[in-house]
PDB file of C-alpha atoms and ligand atoms in Angstrom:
ATOM      1  CA  UNK S 983     105.434  97.629 110.923  1.00  0.00           C
ATOM      2  CA  UNK S 984     104.014  99.409 113.948  1.00  0.00           C
ATOM      3  CA  UNK S 985     106.581 100.991 116.235  1.00  0.00           C
ATOM      4  CA  UNK S 986     105.940 101.493 119.939  1.00  0.00           C
ATOM      5  CA  UNK S 987     107.671 104.566 121.429  1.00  0.00           C
ATOM      6  CA  UNK S 988     109.336 104.918 124.821  1.00  0.00           C
ATOM      7  CA  UNK S 989     108.356 107.681 127.274  1.00  0.00           C
ATOM      8  CA  UNK S 990     111.519 109.566 126.325  1.00  0.00           C
ATOM      9  CA  UNK S 991     110.561 109.322 122.649  1.00  0.00           C
ATOM     10  CA  UNK S 992     107.103 110.714 123.410  1.00  0.00           C
ATOM     11  CA  UNK S 993     108.692 113.672 125.201  1.00  0.00           C
ATOM     12  CA  UNK S 994     110.927 114.254 122.152  1.00  0.00           C
ATOM     13  CA  UNK S 995     107.900 113.971 119.862  1.00  0.00           C
ATOM     14  CA  UNK S 996     106.113 116.565 121.976  1.00  0.00           C
ATOM     15  CA  UNK S 997     108.944 118.996 121.209  1.00  0.00           C
ATOM     16  CA  UNK S 998     108.556 118.370 117.465  1.00  0.00           C
ATOM     17  CA  UNK S 999     104.774 118.713 117.960  1.00  0.00           C
ATOM     18  CA  UNK S1000     105.256 122.049 119.729  1.00  0.00           C
ATOM     19  CA  UNK S1001     107.123 123.436 116.716  1.00  0.00           C
ATOM     20  CA  UNK S1002     104.225 122.409 114.470  1.00  0.00           C
ATOM     21  CA  UNK S1003     101.717 123.973 116.861  1.00  0.00           C
ATOM     22  CA  UNK S1004     103.737 127.198 116.924  1.00  0.00           C
ATOM     23  CA  UNK S1005     103.985 127.274 113.117  1.00  0.00           C
ATOM     24  CA  UNK S1006     100.209 126.765 112.744  1.00  0.00           C
ATOM     25  CA  UNK S1007      99.456 129.476 115.326  1.00  0.00           C
ATOM     26  CA  UNK S1008     101.772 131.883 113.468  1.00  0.00           C
ATOM     27  CA  UNK S1009     100.153 131.048 110.133  1.00  0.00           C
ATOM     28  CA  UNK S1010      96.638 131.552 111.524  1.00  0.00           C
ATOM     29  CA  UNK S1011      97.700 134.868 113.048  1.00  0.00           C
ATOM     30  CA  UNK S1012      99.120 136.010 109.718  1.00  0.00           C
ATOM     31  CA  UNK S1013      96.191 134.859 107.626  1.00  0.00           C
ATOM     32  CA  UNK S1014      94.069 137.836 106.530  1.00  0.00           C
ATOM     33  CA  UNK S1015      92.314 139.132 103.438  1.00  0.00           C
ATOM     34  CA  UNK S1016      94.957 139.930 100.814  1.00  0.00           C
ATOM     35  CA  UNK S1017      97.712 137.701 102.274  1.00  0.00           C
ATOM     36  CA  UNK S1018      99.000 135.106  99.794  1.00  0.00           C
ATOM     37  CA  UNK S1019      99.383 131.382 100.530  1.00  0.00           C
ATOM     38  CA  UNK S1020     103.095 131.691  99.653  1.00  0.00           C
ATOM     39  CA  UNK S1021     103.449 134.296 102.388  1.00  0.00           C
ATOM     40  CA  UNK S1022     101.815 131.916 104.863  1.00  0.00           C
ATOM     41  CA  UNK S1023     104.301 129.222 103.835  1.00  0.00           C
ATOM     42  CA  UNK S1024     107.122 131.662 104.527  1.00  0.00           C
ATOM     43  CA  UNK S1025     105.717 132.323 107.987  1.00  0.00           C
ATOM     44  CA  UNK S1026     105.647 128.578 108.819  1.00  0.00           C
ATOM     45  CA  UNK S1027     109.101 128.059 107.339  1.00  0.00           C
ATOM     46  CA  UNK S1028     110.451 130.848 109.581  1.00  0.00           C
ATOM     47  CA  UNK S1029     109.063 129.165 112.730  1.00  0.00           C
ATOM     48  CA  UNK S1030     110.582 125.807 111.747  1.00  0.00           C
ATOM     49  CA  UNK S1031     113.976 127.344 110.965  1.00  0.00           C
ATOM     50  CA  UNK S1032     114.017 129.345 114.231  1.00  0.00           C
ATOM     51  CA  UNK S1033     113.359 126.113 116.177  1.00  0.00           C
ATOM     52  CA  UNK S1034     116.066 124.195 114.339  1.00  0.00           C
ATOM     53  CA  UNK S1035     113.453 121.940 112.756  1.00  0.00           C
ATOM     54  CA  UNK S1036     113.167 120.791 109.152  1.00  0.00           C
ATOM     55  CA  UNK S1037     110.056 120.059 107.100  1.00  0.00           C
ATOM     56  CA  UNK S1038     108.929 116.534 106.197  1.00  0.00           C
ATOM     57  CA  UNK S1039     106.639 118.124 103.581  1.00  0.00           C
ATOM     58  CA  UNK S1040     109.301 119.960 101.621  1.00  0.00           C
ATOM     59  CA  UNK S1041     110.562 117.721  98.834  1.00  0.00           C
ATOM     60  CA  UNK S1042     108.247 114.888  99.851  1.00  0.00           C
ATOM     61  CA  UNK S1043     107.385 112.722  96.836  1.00  0.00           C
ATOM     62  CA  UNK S1044     105.024 109.798  97.388  1.00  0.00           C
ATOM     63  CA  UNK S1045     104.301 107.440  94.485  1.00  0.00           C
ATOM     64  CA  UNK S1046     101.249 109.368  93.301  1.00  0.00           C
ATOM     65  CA  UNK S1047     103.045 112.717  93.066  1.00  0.00           C
ATOM     66  CA  UNK S1048     104.399 113.952  89.734  1.00  0.00           C
ATOM     67  CA  UNK S1049     106.676 116.466  91.484  1.00  0.00           C
ATOM     68  CA  UNK S1050     108.185 116.744  94.973  1.00  0.00           C
ATOM     69  CA  UNK S1051     106.006 118.878  97.301  1.00  0.00           C
ATOM     70  CA  UNK S1052     107.464 122.375  97.063  1.00  0.00           C
ATOM     71  CA  UNK S1053     106.463 123.874 100.455  1.00  0.00           C
ATOM     72  CA  UNK S1054     106.429 123.365 104.258  1.00  0.00           C
ATOM     73  CA  UNK S1055     102.618 123.732 104.537  1.00  0.00           C
ATOM     74  CA  UNK S1056      99.676 122.401 102.593  1.00  0.00           C
ATOM     75  CA  UNK S1057      97.237 125.257 102.087  1.00  0.00           C
ATOM     76  CA  UNK S1058      93.795 124.118 100.921  1.00  0.00           C
ATOM     77  CA  UNK S1059      91.189 126.797 100.319  1.00  0.00           C
ATOM     78  CA  UNK S1060      87.370 126.328 100.027  1.00  0.00           C
ATOM     79  CA  UNK S1061      86.742 123.290  97.762  1.00  0.00           C
ATOM     80  CA  UNK S1062      90.374 122.141  98.184  1.00  0.00           C
ATOM     81  CA  UNK S1063      90.331 119.440 100.846  1.00  0.00           C
ATOM     82  CA  UNK S1064      93.984 118.566 101.397  1.00  0.00           C
ATOM     83  CA  UNK S1065      97.449 118.739  99.817  1.00  0.00           C
ATOM     84  CA  UNK S1066      97.044 122.262  98.388  1.00  0.00           C
ATOM     85  CA  UNK S1067     100.271 123.777  97.123  1.00  0.00           C
ATOM     86  CA  UNK S1068     100.691 127.296  98.526  1.00  0.00           C
ATOM     87  CA  UNK S1069     100.982 129.704  95.570  1.00  0.00           C
ATOM     88  CA  UNK S1070     100.233 133.294  94.724  1.00  0.00           C
ATOM     89  CA  UNK S1071      96.521 133.079  95.581  1.00  0.00           C
ATOM     90  CA  UNK S1072      95.547 135.887  97.946  1.00  0.00           C
ATOM     91  CA  UNK S1073      92.985 135.157 100.646  1.00  0.00           C
ATOM     92  CA  UNK S1074      89.547 136.666 100.199  1.00  0.00           C
ATOM     93  CA  UNK S1075      86.835 137.589 102.660  1.00  0.00           C
ATOM     94  CA  UNK S1076      84.936 134.453 103.730  1.00  0.00           C
ATOM     95  CA  UNK S1077      87.559 131.895 102.559  1.00  0.00           C
ATOM     96  CA  UNK S1078      87.716 128.597 104.424  1.00  0.00           C
ATOM     97  CA  UNK S1079      91.379 127.704 104.811  1.00  0.00           C
ATOM     98  CA  UNK S1080      92.931 124.395 105.904  1.00  0.00           C
ATOM     99  CA  UNK S1081      96.643 124.466 106.758  1.00  0.00           C
ATOM    100  CA  UNK S1082      98.582 121.238 107.325  1.00  0.00           C
ATOM    101  CA  UNK S1083     102.135 121.408 108.699  1.00  0.00           C
ATOM    102  CA  UNK S1084     104.804 118.992 109.760  1.00  0.00           C
ATOM    103  CA  UNK S1085     108.143 119.272 111.495  1.00  0.00           C
ATOM    104  CA  UNK S1086     111.170 117.048 112.079  1.00  0.00           C
ATOM    105  CA  UNK S1087     113.115 117.864 115.228  1.00  0.00           C
ATOM    106  CA  UNK S1088     115.934 115.788 116.681  1.00  0.00           C
ATOM    107  CA  UNK S1089     114.852 112.888 114.467  1.00  0.00           C
ATOM    108  CA  UNK S1090     111.176 112.903 115.438  1.00  0.00           C
ATOM    109  CA  UNK S1091     108.126 114.066 113.458  1.00  0.00           C
ATOM    110  CA  UNK S1092     105.031 116.044 114.327  1.00  0.00           C
ATOM    111  CA  UNK S1093     101.983 116.524 112.061  1.00  0.00           C
ATOM    112  CA  UNK S1094      98.952 118.752 112.609  1.00  0.00           C
ATOM    113  CA  UNK S1095      96.375 120.722 110.680  1.00  0.00           C
ATOM    114  CA  UNK S1096      93.893 123.482 111.347  1.00  0.00           C
ATOM    115  CA  UNK S1097      90.892 124.889 109.508  1.00  0.00           C
ATOM    116  CA  UNK S1098      89.668 128.467 109.900  1.00  0.00           C
ATOM    117  CA  UNK S1099      87.858 131.196 108.047  1.00  0.00           C
ATOM    118  CA  UNK S1100      89.212 134.539 106.918  1.00  0.00           C
ATOM    119  CA  UNK S1101      87.123 137.633 107.455  1.00  0.00           C
ATOM    120  CA  UNK S1102      83.383 137.125 107.743  1.00  0.00           C
ATOM    121  CA  UNK S1103      82.609 133.431 108.121  1.00  0.00           C
ATOM    122  CA  UNK S1104      79.608 131.858 106.412  1.00  0.00           C
ATOM    123  CA  UNK S1105      77.539 130.081 109.088  1.00  0.00           C
ATOM    124  CA  UNK S1106      77.707 126.826 107.153  1.00  0.00           C
ATOM    125  CA  UNK S1107      81.515 126.988 107.123  1.00  0.00           C
ATOM    126  CA  UNK S1108      81.619 127.578 110.871  1.00  0.00           C
ATOM    127  CA  UNK S1109      79.377 124.500 111.338  1.00  0.00           C
ATOM    128  CA  UNK S1110      81.602 122.374 109.068  1.00  0.00           C
ATOM    129  CA  UNK S1111      84.741 123.381 110.950  1.00  0.00           C
ATOM    130  CA  UNK S1112      83.040 122.816 114.326  1.00  0.00           C
ATOM    131  CA  UNK S1113      81.912 119.348 113.310  1.00  0.00           C
ATOM    132  CA  UNK S1114      85.386 118.475 112.001  1.00  0.00           C
ATOM    133  CA  UNK S1115      86.839 119.576 115.358  1.00  0.00           C
ATOM    134  CA  UNK S1116      84.294 117.485 117.231  1.00  0.00           C
ATOM    135  CA  UNK S1117      85.036 114.475 115.018  1.00  0.00           C
ATOM    136  CA  UNK S1118      88.736 114.811 115.867  1.00  0.00           C
ATOM    137  CA  UNK S1119      87.940 115.207 119.568  1.00  0.00           C
ATOM    138  CA  UNK S1120      85.817 112.050 119.451  1.00  0.00           C
ATOM    139  CA  UNK S1121      88.708 110.210 117.732  1.00  0.00           C
ATOM    140  CA  UNK S1122      91.129 111.426 120.415  1.00  0.00           C
ATOM    141  CA  UNK S1123      88.746 110.334 123.202  1.00  0.00           C
ATOM    142  CA  UNK S1124      88.700 106.825 121.640  1.00  0.00           C
ATOM    143  CA  UNK S1125      92.524 106.670 121.502  1.00  0.00           C
ATOM    144  CA  UNK S1126      92.820 104.730 124.723  1.00  0.00           C
ATOM    145  CA  UNK S1127      94.439 101.448 125.785  1.00  0.00           C
ATOM    146  CA  UNK S1128      92.053  98.541 125.218  1.00  0.00           C
ATOM    147  CA  UNK S1129      90.435 100.078 122.149  1.00  0.00           C
ATOM    148  CA  UNK S1130      91.357  99.273 118.547  1.00  0.00           C
ATOM    149  CA  UNK S1131      91.928 101.406 115.451  1.00  0.00           C
ATOM    150  CA  UNK S1132      88.344 100.692 114.453  1.00  0.00           C
ATOM    151  CA  UNK S1133      87.056 102.409 117.578  1.00  0.00           C
ATOM    152  CA  UNK S1134      88.854 105.609 116.604  1.00  0.00           C
ATOM    153  CA  UNK S1135      87.624 105.340 113.019  1.00  0.00           C
ATOM    154  CA  UNK S1136      84.071 104.717 114.170  1.00  0.00           C
ATOM    155  CA  UNK S1137      84.152 107.672 116.609  1.00  0.00           C
ATOM    156  CA  UNK S1138      85.337 110.064 113.891  1.00  0.00           C
ATOM    157  CA  UNK S1139      82.906 108.803 111.240  1.00  0.00           C
ATOM    158  CA  UNK S1140      79.924 108.859 113.506  1.00  0.00           C
ATOM    159  CA  UNK S1141      80.274 112.603 114.247  1.00  0.00           C
ATOM    160  CA  UNK S1142      80.802 113.386 110.562  1.00  0.00           C
ATOM    161  CA  UNK S1143      77.831 111.346 109.373  1.00  0.00           C
ATOM    162  CA  UNK S1144      75.564 112.760 112.116  1.00  0.00           C
ATOM    163  CA  UNK S1145      76.240 116.139 110.561  1.00  0.00           C
ATOM    164  CA  UNK S1146      75.460 114.681 107.110  1.00  0.00           C
ATOM    165  CA  UNK S1147      78.935 115.540 105.878  1.00  0.00           C
ATOM    166  CA  UNK S1148      81.088 113.557 103.481  1.00  0.00           C
ATOM    167  CA  UNK S1149      84.453 112.035 104.388  1.00  0.00           C
ATOM    168  CA  UNK S1150      87.252 112.255 101.855  1.00  0.00           C
ATOM    169  CA  UNK S1151      87.125 108.822 100.289  1.00  0.00           C
ATOM    170  CA  UNK S1152      90.084 106.605 101.038  1.00  0.00           C
ATOM    171  CA  UNK S1153      91.969 109.093 103.195  1.00  0.00           C
ATOM    172  CA  UNK S1154      92.701 109.030 106.904  1.00  0.00           C
ATOM    173  CA  UNK S1155      95.289 109.235 109.613  1.00  0.00           C
ATOM    174  CA  UNK S1156      98.470 107.275 110.190  1.00  0.00           C
ATOM    175  CA  UNK S1157     101.141 106.145 112.584  1.00  0.00           C
ATOM    176  CA  UNK S1158     103.939 108.683 113.052  1.00  0.00           C
ATOM    177  CA  UNK S1159     107.384 108.610 114.666  1.00  0.00           C
ATOM    178  CA  UNK S1160     110.798 108.987 113.120  1.00  0.00           C
ATOM    179  CA  UNK S1161     109.043 109.506 109.838  1.00  0.00           C
ATOM    180  CA  UNK S1162     105.788 111.343 109.188  1.00  0.00           C
ATOM    181  CA  UNK S1163     103.908 108.358 107.780  1.00  0.00           C
ATOM    182  CA  UNK S1164     104.117 105.034 109.582  1.00  0.00           C
ATOM    183  CA  UNK S1165     101.786 102.130 110.075  1.00  0.00           C
ATOM    184  CA  UNK S1166      99.006 101.698 110.937  1.00  0.00           C
ATOM    185  CA  UNK S1167      96.541 103.494 108.613  1.00  0.00           C
ATOM    186  CA  UNK S1168      93.681 105.099 110.584  1.00  0.00           C
ATOM    187  CA  UNK S1169      90.494 105.322 108.500  1.00  0.00           C
ATOM    188  CA  UNK S1170      88.022 108.117 109.233  1.00  0.00           C
ATOM    189  CA  UNK S1171      85.151 105.644 109.271  1.00  0.00           C
ATOM    190  CA  UNK S1172      84.969 102.070 110.413  1.00  0.00           C
ATOM    191  CA  UNK S1173      83.633  99.405 112.662  1.00  0.00           C
ATOM    192  CA  UNK S1174      84.276  99.453 116.405  1.00  0.00           C
ATOM    193  CA  UNK S1175      86.299  96.624 117.926  1.00  0.00           C
ATOM    194  CA  UNK S1176      88.222  95.980 114.688  1.00  0.00           C
ATOM    195  CA  UNK S1177      91.810  96.530 113.645  1.00  0.00           C
ATOM    196  CA  UNK S1178      95.126  96.976 115.384  1.00  0.00           C
ATOM    197  CA  UNK S1179      94.974  97.115 119.224  1.00  0.00           C
ATOM    198  CA  UNK S1180      95.935 100.427 120.840  1.00  0.00           C
ATOM    199  CA  UNK S1181      98.914 100.056 123.151  1.00  0.00           C
ATOM    200  CA  UNK S1182     100.851 102.541 125.277  1.00  0.00           C
ATOM    201  CA  UNK S1183     103.556 104.175 123.131  1.00  0.00           C
ATOM    202  CA  UNK S1184     101.599 103.964 119.893  1.00  0.00           C
ATOM    203  CA  UNK S1185     101.498 107.380 118.251  1.00  0.00           C
ATOM    204  CA  UNK S1186      98.875 108.271 115.648  1.00  0.00           C
ATOM    205  CA  UNK S1187      98.085 111.303 113.560  1.00  0.00           C
ATOM    206  CA  UNK S1188      94.295 111.588 113.525  1.00  0.00           C
ATOM    207  CA  UNK S1189      92.895 113.766 110.779  1.00  0.00           C
ATOM    208  CA  UNK S1190      89.232 113.946 109.817  1.00  0.00           C
ATOM    209  CA  UNK S1191      88.668 115.504 106.364  1.00  0.00           C
ATOM    210  CA  UNK S1192      85.053 116.531 106.029  1.00  0.00           C
ATOM    211  CA  UNK S1193      83.255 117.785 102.936  1.00  0.00           C
ATOM    212  CA  UNK S1194      80.064 119.828 103.015  1.00  0.00           C
ATOM    213  CA  UNK S1195      78.725 117.711 100.205  1.00  0.00           C
ATOM    214  CA  UNK S1196      77.744 114.317 101.472  1.00  0.00           C
ATOM    215  CA  UNK S1197      79.605 112.187  98.974  1.00  0.00           C
ATOM    216  CA  UNK S1198      83.217 112.953  99.791  1.00  0.00           C
ATOM    217  CA  UNK S1199      84.550 112.200  96.308  1.00  0.00           C
ATOM    218  CA  UNK S1200      87.381 114.283  94.872  1.00  0.00           C
ATOM    219  CA  UNK S1201      89.433 115.101  91.843  1.00  0.00           C
ATOM    220  CA  UNK S1202      93.102 115.991  91.612  1.00  0.00           C
ATOM    221  CA  UNK S1203      94.230 119.374  90.222  1.00  0.00           C
ATOM    222  CA  UNK S1204      96.604 119.472  87.230  1.00  0.00           C
ATOM    223  CA  UNK S1205      99.409 120.217  89.787  1.00  0.00           C
ATOM    224  CA  UNK S1206      99.138 116.533  90.764  1.00  0.00           C
ATOM    225  CA  UNK S1207      98.723 117.355  94.484  1.00  0.00           C
ATOM    226  CA  UNK S1208      95.664 119.459  95.345  1.00  0.00           C
ATOM    227  CA  UNK S1209      92.547 117.373  96.021  1.00  0.00           C
ATOM    228  CA  UNK S1210      89.227 119.164  95.464  1.00  0.00           C
ATOM    229  CA  UNK S1211      85.676 118.066  96.055  1.00  0.00           C
ATOM    230  CA  UNK S1212      83.995 116.910  92.835  1.00  0.00           C
ATOM    231  CA  UNK S1213      80.797 118.726  93.734  1.00  0.00           C
ATOM    232  CA  UNK S1214      82.587 122.000  94.503  1.00  0.00           C
ATOM    233  CA  UNK S1215      81.462 121.971  98.130  1.00  0.00           C
ATOM    234  CA  UNK S1216      83.819 123.258 100.823  1.00  0.00           C
ATOM    235  CA  UNK S1217      85.945 121.085 103.071  1.00  0.00           C
ATOM    236  CA  UNK S1218      87.648 121.168 106.451  1.00  0.00           C
ATOM    237  CA  UNK S1219      90.670 119.224 107.730  1.00  0.00           C
ATOM    238  CA  UNK S1220      91.872 119.238 111.324  1.00  0.00           C
ATOM    239  CA  UNK S1221      94.689 117.029 112.627  1.00  0.00           C
ATOM    240  CA  UNK S1222      96.592 116.258 115.811  1.00  0.00           C
ATOM    241  CA  UNK S1223      99.436 113.889 116.619  1.00  0.00           C
ATOM    242  CA  UNK S1224      98.241 111.787 119.578  1.00  0.00           C
ATOM    243  CA  UNK S1225     100.068 109.285 121.769  1.00  0.00           C
ATOM    244  CA  UNK S1226      98.282 106.414 123.465  1.00  0.00           C
ATOM    245  CA  UNK S1227      99.444 106.220 127.112  1.00  0.00           C
ATOM    246  CA  UNK S1228      98.420 104.467 130.302  1.00  0.00           C
ATOM    247  CA  UNK S1229      97.115 107.868 131.475  1.00  0.00           C
ATOM    248  CA  UNK S1230      94.932 108.362 128.365  1.00  0.00           C
ATOM    249  CA  UNK S1231      95.509 110.165 125.063  1.00  0.00           C
ATOM    250  CA  UNK S1232      98.367 112.720 125.025  1.00  0.00           C
ATOM    251  CA  UNK S1233      98.040 115.290 122.271  1.00  0.00           C
ATOM    252  CA  UNK S1234     101.615 116.036 121.150  1.00  0.00           C
ATOM    253  CA  UNK S1235     100.685 118.938 118.839  1.00  0.00           C
ATOM    254  CA  UNK S1236      98.561 120.885 121.334  1.00  0.00           C
ATOM    255  CA  UNK S1237      99.018 124.662 121.133  1.00  0.00           C
TER     256      UNK S1237
HETATM  257 MG1  LIG A 140      99.179 116.602 108.309  1.00  0.00          MG
HETATM  258 MG1  LIG A 141      98.947 113.454 108.675  1.00  0.00          MG
END
């Protein structure tokens, strides 16, 4: 079921989104060569706690997962695309890091992700991140009244394919509101003019996941969560929570 939110609910979701944005900014500030992913998780957890927010990630256990997710961020490094469990791994020079974070505040959810490099970036990683950002921006630009889900999917996929990147097969964005994952599903590739019509008060998490290898297929780590590219190529994942309004897209997780 797709839930349409009131203006007051959008304002409340902006507050949840702001906590996520602050957590991601703090994590990116803290990320440096030698810092562990667990330490980054602690940084994000501190921001959530200070804001009186809780984590929709911590303890999350969808049907595919063998164990509840043990952290407040997903930390996916290099060939890990999404859902990486933050552990003792210490960041190295040139790593490409994707951090996904959610927050629940006053009963509303926010969901956002960033990709960045640590130390000296490889030019191909900078290009991958830049294209992922542009794919998200194209998706946001298509999140307007009168369009449909397929218009967002098409906009994201077009930018990714123009860069000859892969899209993580079967994964995409989602509705969001009182819980982190709501209907509708938002594919990262699709046909314009198709799917659910975009109406004011619909809130979507848009999240292109691009792989440097063009195929976009993946395997799951023995931990049951971390998804890695099959070809070992690097990946980027950038996400914002976006409300469709009469005045155009409103990004609720903007920093
Ligand atoms: Mg997310
Ligand atoms: Mg999401």
